[in-house]
């Protein structure tokens, strides 16, 4: 059994927060690298060697982010052994909401039949799920709510420029969900470390459609409603931020990398994950990787990976799990959990 310090333990008025159920959902349609070769000037060899991605899932035209979120949420509720009317708060982390407003969380609340739940969206791009876990955990820790549902859900295919080979090969659609509750005599979420740097906002952005640049014929013509990214700079910042967040989380809890059973990094690029693993001194087999099958699903990425790691038996009760993320904003974060 790993030994650790629980930074939350010296605040006796707070209770511990555990993830008591996880679930995920990806659309059926598979888009392979060979399919992309027919859309833009690229090759399977380039995509695989530069990113590790072999295929990604693409939602149907009539399938929105909320549809993916509802499927993942229902699976998480089942895994936690609870019904929707027990949920008191729903947080959906997404950068691809169904619409500007109302929030996707409200649409999910209605579809689930979560009659008692408050609901809101949280936007921290690819870091959204860990940000949302942190926010949600405080509601449970402070006895405000007993049961909170956190969902990371994205239809990235709706904001990807399918004529831009620099970005369209990287992203996919999907959703993952977790139920947060107090589990007596368990430590659960030990710590979360979040960070941001809006000075580098332009590295990865979708400029059109907000109040700074409302939708117009001009904004559409200039393709401002699509995601754009400076890949190289984003890559460097991702590695640095994920390494720093990992060290901070582990140091706070007095845990060594070797004691972490499963590391779940944001699934953007296999090379980023390997670089982070090398710099923190982790073995490749400590990493959970599914970027080859789903590409970068933004806020859904670590949520889907967590569900798959649990269902594959890579994580069992008592294990230490580290989630570490990075995304537009810039934003980043790490969460250390005793499962
Ligand atoms: O989730 C949020 C965080 N996002 C990320 O973490 C993504 C971070 N960035 C990356 O993963 C990588 O930078 C990329 C995968 C996006 C790119 O890899 P890279 O090794 O940094 O490639 P590059 O940008 O240096 O591009 C090299 C070449 C360029 O050609 P020239 O200018 O050298 O002639 C690109 O035009 O590769 C070209 N290229 C492609 N070639 C074939 C770019 N995309 C493609 C493509 N197929 N799909």
Short mmCIF file of C-alpha atoms in Angstrom, two decimals, residues 100 205-226 228:
data_model
loop_
_atom_site.label_atom_id
_atom_site.label_comp_id
_atom_site.label_asym_id
_atom_site.label_seq_id
_atom_site.Cartn_x
_atom_site.Cartn_y
_atom_site.Cartn_z
CA UNK A 100 -24.26 29.56 -26.65
CA UNK A 205 -8.27 29.44 -29.88
CA UNK A 206 -11.59 29.62 -31.66
CA UNK A 207 -11.96 33.38 -32.18
CA UNK A 208 -15.39 33.69 -33.79
CA UNK A 209 -18.88 33.61 -32.36
CA UNK A 210 -18.28 35.35 -29.02
CA UNK A 211 -18.89 38.96 -28.00
CA UNK A 212 -15.49 40.04 -29.34
CA UNK A 213 -16.28 38.72 -32.80
CA UNK A 214 -19.98 37.93 -33.25
CA UNK A 215 -21.00 35.69 -36.11
CA UNK A 216 -21.24 37.55 -39.41
CA UNK A 217 -20.79 36.80 -43.08
CA UNK A 218 -17.28 38.19 -42.68
CA UNK A 219 -16.42 35.99 -39.69
CA UNK A 220 -17.63 32.90 -41.54
CA UNK A 221 -15.73 33.82 -44.71
CA UNK A 222 -12.55 34.26 -42.65
CA UNK A 223 -13.10 30.81 -41.07
CA UNK A 224 -13.05 32.32 -37.57
CA UNK A 225 -15.51 29.74 -36.24
CA UNK A 226 -12.94 26.99 -36.47
CA UNK A 228 -6.71 27.06 -34.76
#
